[in-house]
Amino acid sequence: MTQETWGQVREKLVARLGRHNYTSWIEPLKLSTLAEGVAQFEAPSSFIGNWVSRNYTDQILNELRASGAEVSRVEFTVTGFAQPEPKKAAKPAAPKREEALPGAPLDSRFTFDTFVVGKPNELAHAAARRVAEGGPVTFNPLFLYGGVGLGKTHLMHAIAHELTARSPELRVLYLSAEQFMYRFVQALREKQIMDFKEIFRSVDVLMVDDVQFIAGKDSTQEEFFHTFNALVDQNKQIVISADRAPGEIKDLEERIKSRLQCGLVVDLHPTDYELRLGILQTKAEGYRSQYRGLQIASGVLEFLAHRITTNVRVLEGALTRLFAFASLVGREITLELAQDCLADILRASDRKLTVEEIQRKVAEHYNIRLSDMIGPKRLRNIARPRQVAMYLAKHLTSRSLPEIGRRFGGRDHTTIMHGVKKIEELIMTDSQLNDDLQLLKRLLQG
Ligand SMILES: Nc1ncnc2c1ncn2[C@@H]1O[C@H](COP(=O)(O)OP(=O)(O)OP(=O)(O)O)[C@@H](O)[C@H]1O
């Protein structure tokens, strides 16, 4: 294998792992030899070598083989080639107060003024406001969680804006958990771990977005835990966000979970119709002044709020596209134009069927109680409808067998598989069952 082929393999790995992972982990590697089925890499630190070996061995092997190399193993040796010259002059012991913090930039649009409050997010908003007022720390950390695109980052940026507007001298550090890890690895690589610790422990407010990212990343979790404790001990405010509650983050150390649960844990619920409409009205207001003269027919925003239920980001994207398109063709935004221009988004946002809805409809159809659907009874007049519901859940939703099993009173995935198979067999011979299934599918899919 030549360095040129390794170059091509690297390009494939960019596509496979994403630019960020690639830059953090693969780019620093050098292929030194490939002989007797072993690809030998030089890694700048044992941390990177171990990491890649633990997380990316399969991908590297697959891509090497795809490019024609005969390889069965990858190995890493540590050379430290990417490390900078050792520092001669002693570094200042503590970071200077005016030194720039290694945070992520804040989006100037994400303020409390532009955040629309509704029932699903009022608690999170109130808690964020409370933290943004500054003053004595009342709950530590503030832990915000919720699904994709529901405003976690927006609220965190709003807190940071407000705090620095009120007290410009405050050292507020906002960054994503991924950036935290990246800075940590960089500090390890450059042998500046003491500086890293000092900087992170010298802030007044630390905000870490998407903390679920550090789950399963042992050294980063360890460092995060110590940073967290040091700041709490000094009574400094910490704000964390994640896509789920602390207890539900898999592969996060127990001691971190319990730390995260110590303060105030609030969730951003999925949006409801009123909140979506409120957000659309606010954004449309902004666009109207930007695209002067552009008219929007009544009922269009209501239609979008009703149909696009996924998340706020998608909602915003739809409105942006709609205004841009209408201004391009110089037409009023009508319902028709919206349906045309947003056909793909509308299709993708079509309501997703849940296992619970299937269970309810099937129970109604066979006139049994919903609780029996989930319960342990094995009588045939209950077991059969239950299997029908399992079959429909498998075929009409994207849930896995274990997930379906959990929704059927914690049954094992093999039980679900058995139920699905049973119905698949019966369909061949039982025309009544066939009719039932057709009817139920029509009812469920609208
Ligand atoms: N209540 C709201 N009012 C106004 N804009 C909102 C609201 N909620 C979300 N948004 C907007 O929706 C977009 C997505 O929000 P944000 O990036 O904060 O989501 P998130 O919860 O952090 O998502 P992710 O988990 O993907 O990081 C942003 O442009 C944000 O301004």
Short mmCIF file of C-alpha atoms and ligand atoms in Angstrom, two decimals:
data_model
loop_
_atom_site.label_atom_id
_atom_site.label_comp_id
_atom_site.label_asym_id
_atom_site.label_seq_id
_atom_site.Cartn_x
_atom_site.Cartn_y
_atom_site.Cartn_z
CA MET A 1 0.00 0.00 0.00
CA THR A 2 1.34 3.38 -0.95
CA GLN A 3 0.85 6.64 0.87
CA GLU A 4 -1.28 7.63 -2.10
CA THR A 5 -3.72 4.79 -1.47
CA TRP A 6 -3.81 5.71 2.20
CA GLY A 7 -4.72 9.21 1.02
CA GLN A 8 -7.70 7.77 -0.82
CA VAL A 9 -8.69 5.66 2.15
CA ARG A 10 -8.58 8.78 4.30
CA GLU A 11 -10.98 10.53 1.95
CA LYS A 12 -13.41 7.64 2.32
CA LEU A 13 -13.07 7.89 6.08
CA VAL A 14 -14.01 11.57 5.98
CA ALA A 15 -17.29 10.57 4.34
CA ARG A 16 -17.82 7.70 6.73
CA LEU A 17 -16.99 9.35 10.05
CA GLY A 18 -17.83 12.98 9.36
CA ARG A 19 -15.39 15.84 9.01
CA HIS A 20 -15.15 16.57 12.70
CA ASN A 21 -14.36 13.03 13.83
CA TYR A 22 -11.96 12.69 10.98
CA THR A 23 -10.05 15.84 11.89
CA SER A 24 -9.91 14.91 15.56
CA TRP A 25 -8.87 11.29 15.21
CA ILE A 26 -7.80 10.12 11.78
CA GLU A 27 -5.95 13.10 10.43
CA PRO A 28 -3.27 12.99 13.14
CA LEU A 29 -2.40 9.38 12.21
CA LYS A 30 0.46 8.40 9.92
CA LEU A 31 0.56 5.05 8.18
CA SER A 32 4.10 3.78 8.73
CA THR A 33 4.01 0.25 7.33
CA LEU A 34 1.63 -2.30 5.95
CA ALA A 35 3.11 -5.78 5.91
CA GLU A 36 2.04 -9.31 6.73
CA GLY A 37 -1.55 -8.28 7.24
CA VAL A 38 -0.76 -5.59 9.81
CA ALA A 39 -1.27 -1.89 9.21
CA GLN A 40 0.99 0.01 11.55
CA PHE A 41 0.06 3.58 12.40
CA GLU A 42 1.91 6.26 14.26
CA ALA A 43 -0.30 8.20 16.64
CA PRO A 44 0.73 11.48 18.28
CA SER A 45 -0.43 10.29 21.72
CA SER A 46 -1.48 7.06 23.33
CA PHE A 47 -4.83 8.67 24.00
CA ILE A 48 -5.50 9.09 20.30
CA GLY A 49 -4.09 5.66 19.50
CA ASN A 50 -6.30 3.99 22.11
CA TRP A 51 -9.29 5.97 21.04
CA VAL A 52 -8.98 5.12 17.38
CA SER A 53 -8.23 1.52 18.16
CA ARG A 54 -11.34 1.28 20.34
CA ASN A 55 -13.71 3.21 18.13
CA TYR A 56 -12.60 3.14 14.53
CA THR A 57 -10.69 -0.09 13.95
CA ASP A 58 -13.48 -1.72 11.93
CA GLN A 59 -14.02 1.28 9.70
CA ILE A 60 -10.30 1.61 8.99
CA LEU A 61 -9.95 -2.11 8.25
CA ASN A 62 -12.97 -2.11 5.96
CA GLU A 63 -11.78 0.87 3.96
CA LEU A 64 -8.24 -0.51 3.68
CA ARG A 65 -9.61 -3.82 2.41
CA ALA A 66 -11.95 -2.06 0.00
CA SER A 67 -8.92 -0.36 -1.52
CA GLY A 68 -7.30 -3.75 -2.12
CA ALA A 69 -5.00 -4.06 0.88
CA GLU A 70 -4.68 -7.44 2.54
CA VAL A 71 -4.96 -6.53 6.15
CA SER A 72 -6.34 -8.22 9.23
CA ARG A 73 -5.11 -5.99 12.05
CA VAL A 74 -4.26 -2.40 12.82
CA GLU A 75 -1.68 -1.36 15.39
CA PHE A 76 -0.70 1.98 16.81
CA THR A 77 2.62 3.20 18.10
CA VAL A 78 3.04 6.51 19.82
CA THR A 79 5.56 8.90 18.34
CA GLY A 80 4.45 12.24 19.58
CA PHE A 81 5.29 13.75 16.19
CA ALA A 82 2.48 16.27 16.38
CA GLN A 83 3.54 17.63 19.70
CA PRO A 84 4.99 21.08 19.78
CA GLU A 85 8.49 21.87 20.95
CA PRO A 86 8.78 21.63 24.70
CA LYS A 87 8.20 25.01 26.23
CA LYS A 88 11.40 26.62 27.41
CA ALA A 89 10.09 29.58 29.32
CA ALA A 90 7.91 28.83 32.29
CA LYS A 91 4.29 29.58 31.52
CA PRO A 92 2.34 31.92 33.73
CA ALA A 93 0.85 29.89 36.55
CA ALA A 94 -2.73 31.06 36.23
CA PRO A 95 -4.59 32.30 33.16
CA LYS A 96 -4.98 36.03 33.16
CA ARG A 97 -8.48 37.28 33.78
CA GLU A 98 -8.61 39.05 30.43
CA GLU A 99 -7.47 35.99 28.53
CA ALA A 100 -10.00 34.82 25.93
CA LEU A 101 -11.92 31.77 27.03
CA PRO A 102 -11.91 28.73 24.77
CA GLY A 103 -15.66 28.87 24.24
CA ALA A 104 -17.86 28.70 21.18
CA PRO A 105 -19.22 31.92 19.69
CA LEU A 106 -22.73 32.91 20.69
CA ASP A 107 -25.45 33.40 18.10
CA SER A 108 -26.61 36.98 18.44
CA ARG A 109 -30.15 35.99 17.40
CA PHE A 110 -30.56 33.59 20.30
CA THR A 111 -31.81 35.97 23.00
CA PHE A 112 -34.71 35.92 25.43
CA ASP A 113 -36.43 38.54 23.25
CA THR A 114 -36.60 36.19 20.28
CA PHE A 115 -37.59 33.15 22.32
CA VAL A 116 -41.31 32.45 22.10
CA VAL A 117 -42.74 31.05 25.30
CA GLY A 118 -45.58 28.54 25.39
CA LYS A 119 -46.82 25.77 27.67
CA PRO A 120 -44.21 23.22 26.52
CA ASN A 121 -41.21 25.41 27.36
CA GLU A 122 -42.42 27.79 30.06
CA LEU A 123 -40.67 26.04 32.92
CA ALA A 124 -37.36 25.79 31.08
CA HIS A 125 -37.68 29.43 30.09
CA ALA A 126 -38.42 30.53 33.66
CA ALA A 127 -35.45 28.56 35.00
CA ALA A 128 -33.17 30.01 32.33
CA ARG A 129 -34.37 33.51 33.17
CA ARG A 130 -33.66 32.91 36.82
CA VAL A 131 -30.08 31.86 36.10
CA ALA A 132 -29.63 34.78 33.71
CA GLU A 133 -30.45 37.24 36.48
CA GLY A 134 -27.19 36.24 38.15
CA GLY A 135 -26.87 36.70 41.90
CA PRO A 136 -26.53 33.87 44.38
CA VAL A 137 -26.62 30.42 42.84
CA THR A 138 -29.89 28.76 43.76
CA PHE A 139 -29.73 25.56 41.77
CA ASN A 140 -26.61 23.96 40.45
CA PRO A 141 -26.50 22.79 37.78
CA LEU A 142 -29.44 23.89 35.69
CA PHE A 143 -29.98 20.89 33.47
CA LEU A 144 -32.08 21.51 30.34
CA TYR A 145 -33.12 18.60 28.21
CA GLY A 146 -35.41 17.93 25.30
CA GLY A 147 -35.59 16.57 21.77
CA VAL A 148 -33.83 17.93 18.73
CA GLY A 149 -34.46 21.56 17.77
CA LEU A 150 -36.65 22.52 20.71
CA GLY A 151 -34.60 25.49 21.87
CA LYS A 152 -31.97 24.20 24.30
CA THR A 153 -29.09 25.97 22.59
CA HIS A 154 -31.21 29.08 22.09
CA LEU A 155 -31.91 29.27 25.83
CA MET A 156 -28.28 28.69 26.78
CA HIS A 157 -27.08 31.44 24.47
CA ALA A 158 -29.81 33.71 25.83
CA ILE A 159 -28.54 33.10 29.38
CA ALA A 160 -24.98 33.90 28.31
CA HIS A 161 -26.03 37.10 26.49
CA GLU A 162 -28.07 38.30 29.42
CA LEU A 163 -25.41 37.53 32.04
CA THR A 164 -22.67 39.32 30.14
CA ALA A 165 -24.94 42.26 29.38
CA ARG A 166 -25.68 42.63 33.09
CA SER A 167 -22.14 42.01 34.30
CA PRO A 168 -19.55 42.39 31.55
CA GLU A 169 -16.74 41.31 33.87
CA LEU A 170 -18.29 37.87 34.34
CA ARG A 171 -16.33 35.01 32.79
CA VAL A 172 -19.02 33.04 31.01
CA LEU A 173 -17.84 30.03 29.07
CA TYR A 174 -20.24 28.34 26.67
CA LEU A 175 -19.21 25.34 24.56
CA SER A 176 -20.52 22.03 23.35
CA ALA A 177 -19.49 18.80 25.06
CA GLU A 178 -17.79 17.84 21.84
CA GLN A 179 -15.68 20.98 21.97
CA PHE A 180 -14.91 20.28 25.61
CA MET A 181 -13.55 16.91 24.59
CA TYR A 182 -11.66 18.35 21.67
CA ARG A 183 -9.97 20.98 23.84
CA PHE A 184 -9.18 18.36 26.43
CA VAL A 185 -7.55 16.07 23.88
CA GLN A 186 -5.66 18.98 22.42
CA ALA A 187 -4.41 19.93 25.88
CA LEU A 188 -3.26 16.37 26.44
CA ARG A 189 -1.53 16.31 23.10
CA GLU A 190 0.22 19.60 23.69
CA LYS A 191 1.02 18.73 27.27
CA GLN A 192 -0.93 21.71 28.53
CA ILE A 193 -3.36 19.91 30.74
CA MET A 194 -2.64 22.13 33.73
CA ASP A 195 -3.57 25.21 31.70
CA PHE A 196 -6.72 23.47 30.57
CA LYS A 197 -7.72 22.72 34.14
CA GLU A 198 -6.96 26.24 35.29
CA ILE A 199 -8.92 27.89 32.54
CA PHE A 200 -11.98 25.74 33.04
CA ARG A 201 -11.84 26.14 36.78
CA SER A 202 -11.46 29.91 36.64
CA VAL A 203 -14.78 30.68 34.98
CA ASP A 204 -17.79 32.15 36.75
CA VAL A 205 -20.35 30.35 34.64
CA LEU A 206 -19.79 27.17 32.66
CA MET A 207 -22.32 26.09 30.04
CA VAL A 208 -21.93 22.76 28.29
CA ASP A 209 -24.31 21.93 25.45
CA ASP A 210 -25.24 18.39 24.36
CA VAL A 211 -23.51 16.70 27.28
CA GLN A 212 -24.73 13.27 26.09
CA PHE A 213 -21.80 13.43 23.69
CA ILE A 214 -19.28 12.54 26.41
CA ALA A 215 -21.11 9.31 27.31
CA GLY A 216 -18.77 6.37 26.82
CA LYS A 217 -15.71 8.64 26.52
CA ASP A 218 -13.96 7.73 29.71
CA SER A 219 -11.13 10.22 30.05
CA THR A 220 -13.31 13.13 29.00
CA GLN A 221 -15.97 12.13 31.51
CA GLU A 222 -13.35 11.95 34.21
CA GLU A 223 -12.09 15.44 33.43
CA PHE A 224 -15.61 16.80 33.12
CA PHE A 225 -16.46 15.36 36.53
CA HIS A 226 -13.51 17.06 38.20
CA THR A 227 -14.18 20.37 36.46
CA PHE A 228 -17.81 20.15 37.51
CA ASN A 229 -16.95 19.44 41.14
CA ALA A 230 -14.34 22.18 41.33
CA LEU A 231 -16.83 24.76 40.05
CA VAL A 232 -19.68 23.61 42.28
CA ASP A 233 -17.33 23.79 45.26
CA GLN A 234 -16.58 27.39 44.39
CA ASN A 235 -20.30 28.07 44.04
CA LYS A 236 -20.02 28.87 40.35
CA GLN A 237 -23.06 28.40 38.15
CA ILE A 238 -23.18 25.49 35.73
CA VAL A 239 -25.73 25.06 32.95
CA ILE A 240 -25.92 21.81 31.04
CA SER A 241 -28.07 20.64 28.16
CA ALA A 242 -28.73 17.19 26.75
CA ASP A 243 -31.16 15.40 24.52
CA ARG A 244 -32.51 13.35 27.43
CA ALA A 245 -32.72 13.30 31.22
CA PRO A 246 -29.47 12.57 33.13
CA GLY A 247 -30.67 9.15 34.25
CA GLU A 248 -31.41 8.12 30.68
CA ILE A 249 -28.01 8.90 29.18
CA LYS A 250 -26.46 5.54 28.44
CA ASP A 251 -22.78 5.01 29.20
CA LEU A 252 -22.59 8.06 31.41
CA GLU A 253 -20.89 7.32 34.72
CA GLU A 254 -23.26 6.99 37.66
CA ARG A 255 -21.41 9.60 39.71
CA ILE A 256 -21.86 12.12 36.87
CA LYS A 257 -25.53 11.25 36.48
CA SER A 258 -26.15 11.82 40.15
CA ARG A 259 -24.18 15.08 40.07
CA LEU A 260 -26.25 16.31 37.14
CA GLN A 261 -29.45 15.49 39.00
CA CYS A 262 -28.45 17.54 42.02
CA GLY A 263 -29.68 20.87 40.71
CA LEU A 264 -32.78 21.68 38.73
CA VAL A 265 -33.65 19.34 35.88
CA VAL A 266 -36.20 20.75 33.43
CA ASP A 267 -37.34 19.51 30.10
CA LEU A 268 -38.47 21.23 26.94
CA HIS A 269 -41.55 19.34 25.82
CA PRO A 270 -42.35 18.81 22.17
CA THR A 271 -44.06 21.90 20.77
CA ASP A 272 -47.83 22.19 20.71
CA TYR A 273 -49.93 23.89 18.04
CA GLU A 274 -50.13 27.25 19.84
CA LEU A 275 -46.40 27.46 20.40
CA ARG A 276 -45.66 26.58 16.78
CA LEU A 277 -48.09 29.21 15.57
CA GLY A 278 -46.56 31.77 17.94
CA ILE A 279 -43.07 31.02 16.63
CA LEU A 280 -44.24 31.22 13.01
CA GLN A 281 -46.01 34.53 13.60
CA THR A 282 -42.92 36.02 15.24
CA LYS A 283 -40.61 34.84 12.46
CA ALA A 284 -43.03 35.89 9.70
CA GLU A 285 -43.15 39.34 11.24
CA GLY A 286 -39.39 39.57 10.85
CA TYR A 287 -39.51 38.35 7.26
CA ARG A 288 -42.26 40.78 6.33
CA SER A 289 -40.01 43.69 7.10
CA GLN A 290 -37.12 42.01 5.28
CA TYR A 291 -39.13 41.18 2.14
CA ARG A 292 -41.13 44.36 1.86
CA GLY A 293 -44.42 44.06 0.05
CA LEU A 294 -44.62 40.30 0.33
CA GLN A 295 -48.13 39.25 1.27
CA ILE A 296 -49.01 36.14 3.19
CA ALA A 297 -52.57 34.82 2.84
CA SER A 298 -54.51 34.11 5.99
CA GLY A 299 -54.51 30.48 7.05
CA VAL A 300 -51.00 29.71 5.75
CA LEU A 301 -49.23 29.96 9.11
CA GLU A 302 -52.01 27.97 10.77
CA PHE A 303 -51.65 25.31 8.09
CA LEU A 304 -47.88 25.06 8.69
CA ALA A 305 -48.28 24.99 12.49
CA HIS A 306 -50.74 22.18 12.08
CA ARG A 307 -48.75 20.11 9.63
CA ILE A 308 -45.10 20.58 10.61
CA THR A 309 -44.87 19.07 14.04
CA THR A 310 -41.32 17.72 14.06
CA ASN A 311 -39.33 20.56 15.56
CA VAL A 312 -38.76 24.29 15.51
CA ARG A 313 -35.71 24.07 13.30
CA VAL A 314 -37.72 22.42 10.54
CA LEU A 315 -40.51 24.93 11.05
CA GLU A 316 -38.08 27.82 10.66
CA GLY A 317 -36.49 26.25 7.61
CA ALA A 318 -39.89 25.90 5.97
CA LEU A 319 -40.74 29.54 6.53
CA THR A 320 -37.37 30.73 5.29
CA ARG A 321 -37.76 28.73 2.11
CA LEU A 322 -41.31 29.91 1.60
CA PHE A 323 -40.43 33.60 1.85
CA ALA A 324 -37.35 33.22 -0.35
CA PHE A 325 -39.31 31.34 -2.99
CA ALA A 326 -42.28 33.73 -2.97
CA SER A 327 -40.02 36.74 -3.32
CA LEU A 328 -38.18 35.06 -6.18
CA VAL A 329 -41.33 34.39 -8.16
CA GLY A 330 -42.94 37.62 -6.96
CA ARG A 331 -46.13 36.00 -5.73
CA GLU A 332 -48.26 36.18 -2.64
CA ILE A 333 -47.71 33.31 -0.18
CA THR A 334 -50.87 31.27 -0.54
CA LEU A 335 -51.78 27.87 0.77
CA GLU A 336 -51.22 26.45 -2.68
CA LEU A 337 -47.76 27.96 -2.99
CA ALA A 338 -46.88 26.62 0.46
CA GLN A 339 -48.03 23.11 -0.42
CA ASP A 340 -46.06 23.22 -3.62
CA CYS A 341 -42.87 24.71 -2.32
CA LEU A 342 -42.79 22.64 0.89
CA ALA A 343 -44.05 19.31 -0.45
CA ASP A 344 -40.97 17.40 0.78
CA ILE A 345 -41.03 18.89 4.28
CA LEU A 346 -44.78 18.29 4.58
CA ARG A 347 -44.40 14.70 3.52
CA ALA A 348 -41.58 14.06 5.96
CA SER A 349 -43.52 15.65 8.79
CA ASP A 350 -46.56 13.49 8.32
CA ARG A 351 -47.62 12.20 11.64
CA LYS A 352 -45.66 9.20 12.87
CA LEU A 353 -47.71 6.27 14.05
CA THR A 354 -46.99 5.06 17.59
CA VAL A 355 -47.19 1.55 19.03
CA GLU A 356 -49.66 2.86 21.62
CA GLU A 357 -52.07 4.07 18.89
CA ILE A 358 -51.89 0.68 17.23
CA GLN A 359 -52.64 -1.07 20.52
CA ARG A 360 -55.61 1.22 21.14
CA LYS A 361 -57.13 0.73 17.69
CA VAL A 362 -56.65 -3.03 17.74
CA ALA A 363 -58.14 -3.30 21.24
CA GLU A 364 -61.16 -1.27 20.09
CA HIS A 365 -61.57 -3.38 16.97
CA TYR A 366 -61.54 -6.69 18.86
CA ASN A 367 -63.43 -5.25 21.77
CA ILE A 368 -60.88 -6.10 24.43
CA ARG A 369 -59.43 -3.88 27.13
CA LEU A 370 -56.28 -1.93 26.38
CA SER A 371 -54.77 -3.21 29.65
CA ASP A 372 -55.24 -6.80 28.43
CA MET A 373 -53.25 -5.96 25.34
CA ILE A 374 -50.25 -5.26 27.56
CA GLY A 375 -51.07 -7.65 30.42
CA PRO A 376 -50.15 -11.32 30.85
CA LYS A 377 -53.46 -13.08 29.94
CA ARG A 378 -52.96 -15.92 27.48
CA LEU A 379 -56.60 -16.58 26.52
CA ARG A 380 -56.89 -16.91 22.79
CA ASN A 381 -59.42 -14.07 22.38
CA ILE A 382 -56.84 -11.75 23.94
CA ALA A 383 -53.60 -13.33 22.74
CA ARG A 384 -54.59 -13.17 19.07
CA PRO A 385 -55.45 -9.42 19.00
CA ARG A 386 -52.22 -8.85 20.91
CA GLN A 387 -50.31 -10.65 18.15
CA VAL A 388 -52.15 -8.60 15.54
CA ALA A 389 -50.99 -5.44 17.30
CA MET A 390 -47.42 -6.77 17.44
CA TYR A 391 -47.57 -7.54 13.73
CA LEU A 392 -48.84 -4.05 12.89
CA ALA A 393 -46.30 -2.41 15.17
CA LYS A 394 -43.53 -4.28 13.37
CA HIS A 395 -44.84 -3.40 9.92
CA LEU A 396 -46.13 0.14 10.38
CA THR A 397 -43.55 1.69 12.70
CA SER A 398 -39.77 1.81 12.64
CA ARG A 399 -39.52 0.45 16.17
CA SER A 400 -37.18 -2.47 16.79
CA LEU A 401 -38.45 -5.75 18.30
CA PRO A 402 -36.99 -4.99 21.77
CA GLU A 403 -38.60 -1.53 21.66
CA ILE A 404 -41.94 -3.03 20.72
CA GLY A 405 -41.47 -5.61 23.48
CA ARG A 406 -41.06 -2.85 26.05
CA ARG A 407 -44.35 -1.31 24.93
CA PHE A 408 -46.09 -4.64 25.36
CA GLY A 409 -45.55 -4.76 29.09
CA GLY A 410 -41.83 -5.51 28.93
CA ARG A 411 -42.05 -8.65 26.82
CA ASP A 412 -38.92 -10.17 25.36
CA HIS A 413 -38.13 -9.49 21.70
CA THR A 414 -38.42 -13.22 20.92
CA THR A 415 -42.06 -13.14 22.09
CA ILE A 416 -42.74 -10.28 19.69
CA MET A 417 -40.98 -12.13 16.88
CA HIS A 418 -43.10 -15.18 17.60
CA GLY A 419 -46.31 -13.11 17.54
CA VAL A 420 -45.37 -11.43 14.25
CA LYS A 421 -44.52 -14.79 12.66
CA LYS A 422 -47.77 -16.34 13.86
CA ILE A 423 -49.82 -13.64 12.13
CA GLU A 424 -47.70 -13.86 8.98
CA GLU A 425 -48.51 -17.57 8.81
CA LEU A 426 -52.20 -17.14 9.54
CA ILE A 427 -52.63 -14.49 6.83
CA MET A 428 -52.09 -17.26 4.25
CA THR A 429 -55.13 -19.19 5.36
CA ASP A 430 -57.40 -16.98 7.44
CA SER A 431 -59.38 -14.60 5.24
CA GLN A 432 -61.19 -13.01 8.19
CA LEU A 433 -57.85 -12.10 9.74
CA ASN A 434 -56.76 -10.73 6.41
CA ASP A 435 -59.82 -8.47 6.24
CA ASP A 436 -59.24 -7.33 9.81
CA LEU A 437 -55.66 -6.38 8.99
CA GLN A 438 -56.63 -4.46 5.88
CA LEU A 439 -59.26 -2.51 7.79
CA LEU A 440 -56.92 -1.77 10.70
CA LYS A 441 -54.16 -0.60 8.36
CA ARG A 442 -56.58 1.76 6.64
CA LEU A 443 -57.79 3.13 9.97
CA LEU A 444 -54.28 3.61 11.30
CA GLN A 445 -52.74 5.14 8.24
CA GLY A 446 -55.65 7.47 7.56
N1 LIG B 1 -39.40 28.83 21.62
C1 LIG B 1 -38.68 29.25 20.58
N2 LIG B 1 -38.83 30.50 20.09
C2 LIG B 1 -38.13 30.92 19.03
N3 LIG B 1 -37.25 30.17 18.35
C3 LIG B 1 -37.06 28.91 18.80
C4 LIG B 1 -37.75 28.39 19.92
N4 LIG B 1 -37.37 27.11 20.10
C5 LIG B 1 -36.46 26.85 19.15
N5 LIG B 1 -36.26 27.93 18.37
C6 LIG B 1 -35.36 28.03 17.21
O1 LIG B 1 -35.24 26.74 16.63
C7 LIG B 1 -33.91 26.48 16.20
C8 LIG B 1 -33.37 25.27 16.90
O2 LIG B 1 -33.21 25.54 18.27
P1 LIG B 1 -31.94 25.09 19.11
O3 LIG B 1 -30.72 25.06 18.24
O4 LIG B 1 -31.89 25.90 20.36
O5 LIG B 1 -32.38 23.60 19.42
P2 LIG B 1 -31.70 22.52 20.34
O6 LIG B 1 -32.76 22.09 21.29
O7 LIG B 1 -30.43 23.02 20.91
O8 LIG B 1 -31.46 21.36 19.29
P3 LIG B 1 -30.25 20.31 19.14
O9 LIG B 1 -30.55 19.22 20.09
O10 LIG B 1 -30.38 19.89 17.72
O11 LIG B 1 -28.98 21.02 19.43
C9 LIG B 1 -33.12 27.75 16.53
O12 LIG B 1 -33.03 28.55 15.38
C10 LIG B 1 -33.97 28.45 17.59
O13 LIG B 1 -33.83 29.83 17.53
#
